[in-house]
Amino acid sequence: MHRLSILGKQGQSISVVACGQGPMLMLLHGFPLDHRMWSEQLHTLSQDYHVIAPEFRGFGQSTLADAPYTLADLAEDVECVRQHLANQQQIHLCGLSMGGYVALEYVARFGNHLGSLILSNTKPNADNAEASAGRLAMADVARAEGAQAALQGFSDRILGPTSREERPQVVSLVHQMLRSASAEAVARAQHAMAVRRDFCESLGGFSWPTLVVAGDEDALCPLDATRDWSRRIPKAQLAIIERCGHLSPLESPQAFNSRVLQFLHSI
Ligand code: MLT
């Protein structure tokens, strides 16, 4: 496993952790996490794939410039990483939650570079007014009182009850990542997500093999809603990970990895 820095769209330094050889599988993390949420995938999926886990602006070791950004800018950063590491190759792109929102922006801009798409614990819809206002309030708290105040109680929302009760190492890693998040990274990401585009109407035109992953204990992206929107994607398969909350790759890595490998091998 090694780390490298790649120049992103607006001169950002995008930190990337990479492992293995073969077709490229790019993993986009959730908010406000970093490449560590993909530890088990970097370890296992790299036996067959060149696994790449970039970190979004301000998270992990990626830099955060002064200007605000949009999720479209993050998709452009992902394309910089692809161009740098994959050259003309197509990639398999997997995004979890906020990483899924960025993956959808990537599809809209650079779909011709995609071999397949994995959307994990995410959703295609934009925020309604209430959700968007909640994000701006979180950004204000982060800036006024710090990231830890803004993220109070967040681990309970993203981890399912099974993980909270039975997987202390997962809980501990999530707490470590939450403690690493900076106030400004939290605020900027919330601002970007608050104004993200709605992709519900585009799903019917998706031509890529697509795997949608849902956790049956995911409170942020509930299974029933995921089932509904995944049906709109012509070639989508739905993988339900049991006893698992919003962070399927971390909470149930074996089940997640096996569904992903089954999907990728079937392409
Ligand atoms: C995430 O897990 O990336 C976030 O919870 C996404 C969101 O806040 O919508």
Coordinates of C-alpha atoms and ligand atoms in Angstrom, one line a residue:
M1 CA 0.0 0.0 0.0
H2 CA 1.4 3.4 -0.8
R3 CA 0.4 7.0 -0.7
L4 CA 0.8 9.6 -3.4
S5 CA -0.3 13.2 -4.1
I6 CA -1.9 14.3 -7.3
L7 CA -2.6 17.8 -8.5
G8 CA -6.4 18.3 -8.5
K9 CA -8.5 20.7 -10.5
Q10 CA -7.9 24.0 -8.7
G11 CA -4.3 23.3 -7.7
Q12 CA -5.3 21.1 -4.7
S13 CA -3.1 18.4 -3.6
I14 CA -5.2 15.3 -3.7
S15 CA -3.9 12.5 -1.4
V16 CA -4.4 9.0 -2.7
V17 CA -3.8 5.6 -1.1
A18 CA -3.2 2.9 -3.7
C19 CA -2.7 -0.9 -3.5
G20 CA -2.5 -3.8 -6.0
Q21 CA -2.4 -4.2 -9.7
G22 CA -5.0 -4.8 -12.4
P23 CA -8.1 -3.0 -13.6
M24 CA -8.6 0.2 -11.6
L25 CA -11.2 0.3 -8.8
M26 CA -11.6 3.8 -7.4
L27 CA -13.2 4.2 -3.9
L28 CA -14.8 7.5 -2.9
H29 CA -15.3 7.9 0.9
G30 CA -18.2 9.3 2.9
F31 CA -18.5 12.4 5.0
P32 CA -16.4 13.3 7.1
L33 CA -14.2 10.3 6.7
D34 CA -11.0 9.4 4.7
H35 CA -9.3 6.5 3.1
R36 CA -9.3 4.5 6.3
M37 CA -12.9 3.6 5.9
W38 CA -11.8 1.5 2.9
S39 CA -9.0 -0.4 4.8
E40 CA -10.6 -3.8 4.3
Q41 CA -11.2 -3.1 0.6
L42 CA -7.6 -1.8 0.0
H43 CA -6.4 -5.0 1.7
T44 CA -8.6 -7.6 0.0
L45 CA -9.9 -6.2 -3.3
S46 CA -6.3 -5.3 -4.3
Q47 CA -5.6 -9.0 -4.9
D48 CA -7.5 -8.6 -8.2
Y49 CA -7.7 -4.8 -8.7
H50 CA -5.6 -1.7 -8.6
V51 CA -7.5 -0.1 -5.7
I52 CA -7.3 3.6 -5.4
A53 CA -8.8 5.6 -2.5
P54 CA -8.5 9.4 -3.0
E55 CA -9.3 11.7 -0.1
F56 CA -11.7 14.7 -0.8
R57 CA -10.4 18.2 -0.2
G58 CA -9.6 18.9 3.4
F59 CA -10.0 15.3 4.5
G60 CA -7.2 12.8 5.3
Q61 CA -4.0 14.4 3.8
S62 CA -5.6 16.3 1.0
T63 CA -5.3 20.1 1.0
L64 CA -8.2 22.6 1.3
A65 CA -7.8 25.8 -0.7
D66 CA -9.5 29.1 0.4
A67 CA -12.3 29.0 -2.2
P68 CA -15.5 27.0 -1.7
Y69 CA -16.0 24.0 -3.9
T70 CA -18.9 22.1 -5.4
L71 CA -19.4 18.3 -5.8
A72 CA -18.7 18.8 -9.5
D73 CA -15.3 20.1 -8.6
L74 CA -14.7 17.0 -6.5
A75 CA -15.7 14.9 -9.6
E76 CA -13.1 16.9 -11.6
D77 CA -10.5 16.0 -8.9
V78 CA -11.4 12.3 -9.4
E79 CA -10.9 12.7 -13.1
C80 CA -7.4 14.2 -12.4
V81 CA -6.6 11.1 -10.4
R82 CA -7.9 8.8 -13.1
Q83 CA -5.9 10.6 -15.8
H84 CA -2.8 10.5 -13.7
L85 CA -3.0 6.8 -12.7
A86 CA -5.1 5.1 -15.3
N87 CA -4.2 7.0 -18.4
Q88 CA -6.6 5.7 -21.1
Q89 CA -8.1 2.9 -19.0
Q90 CA -11.7 2.9 -17.9
I91 CA -12.3 2.6 -14.2
H92 CA -14.7 0.9 -11.9
L93 CA -16.0 3.6 -9.6
C94 CA -17.5 3.0 -6.2
G95 CA -18.8 5.8 -4.0
L96 CA -20.3 5.7 -0.5
S97 CA -22.8 8.3 0.6
M98 CA -21.1 11.7 -0.2
G99 CA -18.7 9.6 -2.3
G100 CA -21.8 8.4 -4.1
Y101 CA -23.0 12.0 -4.8
V102 CA -19.6 12.7 -6.3
A103 CA -19.7 9.5 -8.3
L104 CA -23.0 10.6 -9.8
E105 CA -21.4 13.9 -10.8
Y106 CA -18.6 11.9 -12.3
V107 CA -21.0 9.9 -14.3
A108 CA -22.6 13.0 -15.7
R109 CA -19.3 14.5 -16.8
F110 CA -17.0 11.6 -17.5
G111 CA -19.3 8.6 -18.1
N112 CA -17.2 7.5 -21.1
H113 CA -14.4 6.6 -18.7
L114 CA -16.5 4.3 -16.6
G115 CA -16.5 0.5 -16.8
S116 CA -19.0 0.1 -14.0
L117 CA -20.5 1.9 -11.1
I118 CA -21.1 0.9 -7.5
L119 CA -23.3 3.2 -5.4
S120 CA -23.2 2.3 -1.7
N121 CA -25.4 3.7 1.0
T122 CA -26.2 6.7 -1.0
K123 CA -29.1 8.4 -2.8
P124 CA -29.6 10.3 -6.1
N125 CA -31.9 13.0 -4.8
A126 CA -30.9 16.6 -3.9
D127 CA -31.7 17.9 -0.4
N128 CA -35.1 19.4 0.4
A129 CA -35.1 22.9 2.1
E130 CA -35.1 21.4 5.6
A131 CA -32.1 19.1 4.9
S132 CA -30.2 21.8 3.2
A133 CA -30.8 24.2 6.1
G134 CA -29.6 21.5 8.6
R135 CA -26.4 21.3 6.7
L136 CA -25.8 25.1 6.8
A137 CA -26.5 25.0 10.5
M138 CA -23.9 22.2 10.9
A139 CA -21.4 24.2 8.9
D140 CA -22.0 27.2 11.2
V141 CA -21.5 25.1 14.3
A142 CA -18.3 23.7 12.9
R143 CA -16.9 27.2 12.2
A144 CA -18.1 28.7 15.5
E145 CA -17.4 25.8 18.0
G146 CA -15.2 23.3 16.1
A147 CA -15.7 20.0 14.2
Q148 CA -16.3 17.9 17.3
A149 CA -19.2 20.1 18.3
A150 CA -20.7 19.8 14.8
L151 CA -20.2 16.0 14.7
Q152 CA -21.7 15.4 18.1
G153 CA -23.8 12.2 17.9
F154 CA -22.8 11.6 14.3
S155 CA -21.3 8.1 14.8
D156 CA -24.6 6.9 16.3
R157 CA -26.3 8.0 13.1
I158 CA -23.9 6.4 10.6
L159 CA -23.3 3.1 12.4
G160 CA -26.1 0.6 12.7
P161 CA -27.2 -0.8 16.1
T162 CA -25.4 -4.1 15.5
S163 CA -22.1 -2.3 14.9
R164 CA -22.6 0.0 17.9
E165 CA -23.2 -3.0 20.1
E166 CA -21.0 -5.7 18.7
R167 CA -18.2 -4.2 16.7
P168 CA -16.0 -2.1 19.0
Q169 CA -13.1 -1.9 16.5
V170 CA -15.4 -0.4 13.9
V171 CA -16.8 2.1 16.4
S172 CA -13.2 3.0 17.5
L173 CA -12.0 3.6 13.9
V174 CA -15.1 5.7 13.1
H175 CA -14.4 7.8 16.2
Q176 CA -10.7 8.2 15.2
M177 CA -11.8 9.5 11.7
L178 CA -14.4 11.9 13.2
R179 CA -11.7 13.3 15.5
S180 CA -9.4 13.9 12.5
A181 CA -11.9 16.0 10.6
S182 CA -11.2 19.7 10.6
A183 CA -13.9 22.3 11.1
E184 CA -13.4 24.0 7.8
A185 CA -13.4 20.6 5.9
V186 CA -16.7 19.8 7.6
A187 CA -18.2 23.2 6.8
R188 CA -17.1 23.2 3.2
A189 CA -18.4 19.7 2.6
Q190 CA -21.8 20.5 4.1
H191 CA -22.1 23.6 1.9
A192 CA -21.2 21.5 -1.2
M193 CA -23.8 18.8 -0.3
A194 CA -26.5 21.4 0.5
V195 CA -26.5 22.6 -3.1
R196 CA -25.9 19.3 -4.9
R197 CA -27.8 18.3 -8.0
D198 CA -30.7 15.9 -8.2
F199 CA -30.0 12.9 -10.4
C200 CA -33.3 11.0 -10.1
E201 CA -34.4 11.8 -13.6
S202 CA -31.1 10.7 -15.1
L203 CA -31.1 7.1 -13.6
G204 CA -33.1 5.7 -16.5
G205 CA -30.4 6.6 -18.9
F206 CA -27.6 4.8 -17.0
S207 CA -26.0 2.3 -19.4
W208 CA -23.2 1.0 -17.1
P209 CA -23.4 -2.2 -15.1
T210 CA -24.4 -0.9 -11.7
L211 CA -24.3 -2.4 -8.2
V212 CA -26.4 -0.6 -5.6
V213 CA -25.4 -1.5 -2.0
A214 CA -27.7 -0.9 1.0
G215 CA -27.5 -1.8 4.7
D216 CA -30.6 -3.0 6.3
E217 CA -29.9 -0.9 9.4
D218 CA -28.9 2.3 7.4
A219 CA -30.9 5.2 9.0
L220 CA -29.6 7.8 6.6
C221 CA -30.3 5.9 3.3
P222 CA -33.1 3.5 4.3
L223 CA -33.4 0.3 2.4
D224 CA -36.9 0.9 1.0
A225 CA -36.0 4.2 -0.5
T226 CA -32.8 2.6 -2.0
R227 CA -34.8 -0.2 -3.4
D228 CA -37.1 2.3 -5.1
W229 CA -34.5 4.4 -6.8
S230 CA -32.3 1.4 -7.8
R231 CA -35.1 0.0 -9.8
R232 CA -34.9 3.0 -12.1
I233 CA -31.4 2.1 -13.3
P234 CA -31.8 -0.4 -16.2
K235 CA -28.8 -2.6 -15.4
A236 CA -28.7 -2.3 -11.6
Q237 CA -28.4 -5.1 -9.1
L238 CA -29.2 -4.4 -5.5
A239 CA -27.1 -6.0 -2.7
I240 CA -28.5 -5.8 0.8
I241 CA -26.0 -6.2 3.5
E242 CA -27.6 -7.5 6.7
R243 CA -27.0 -6.2 10.2
C244 CA -25.3 -3.2 8.7
G245 CA -25.8 0.6 8.9
H246 CA -24.6 3.4 6.7
L247 CA -21.0 2.2 6.4
S248 CA -21.3 -1.2 4.8
P249 CA -17.7 -1.6 3.6
L250 CA -16.5 -1.0 7.2
E251 CA -19.3 -2.6 9.2
S252 CA -19.5 -5.8 7.1
P253 CA -16.4 -5.9 5.0
Q254 CA -16.6 -9.6 4.1
A255 CA -20.2 -9.4 2.8
F256 CA -19.5 -6.1 1.0
N257 CA -16.3 -7.4 -0.6
S258 CA -17.9 -10.6 -1.7
R259 CA -20.8 -8.8 -3.4
V260 CA -18.5 -6.3 -5.1
L261 CA -16.2 -9.1 -6.4
Q262 CA -19.2 -11.1 -7.6
F263 CA -20.4 -8.0 -9.4
L264 CA -17.1 -7.0 -10.9
H265 CA -16.3 -10.6 -12.0
S266 CA -19.6 -10.8 -13.8
I267 CA -18.9 -7.8 -16.1
Ligands
MLT1 C1 -22.0 10.6 4.3 O1 -22.0 9.6 4.9 O2 -21.2 10.9 3.4 C2 -23.0 11.7 4.7 O3 -23.8 11.3 5.8 C3 -23.8 12.1 3.5 C4 -24.9 13.1 3.8 O4 -24.7 13.8 4.8 O5 -25.8 13.2 3.0

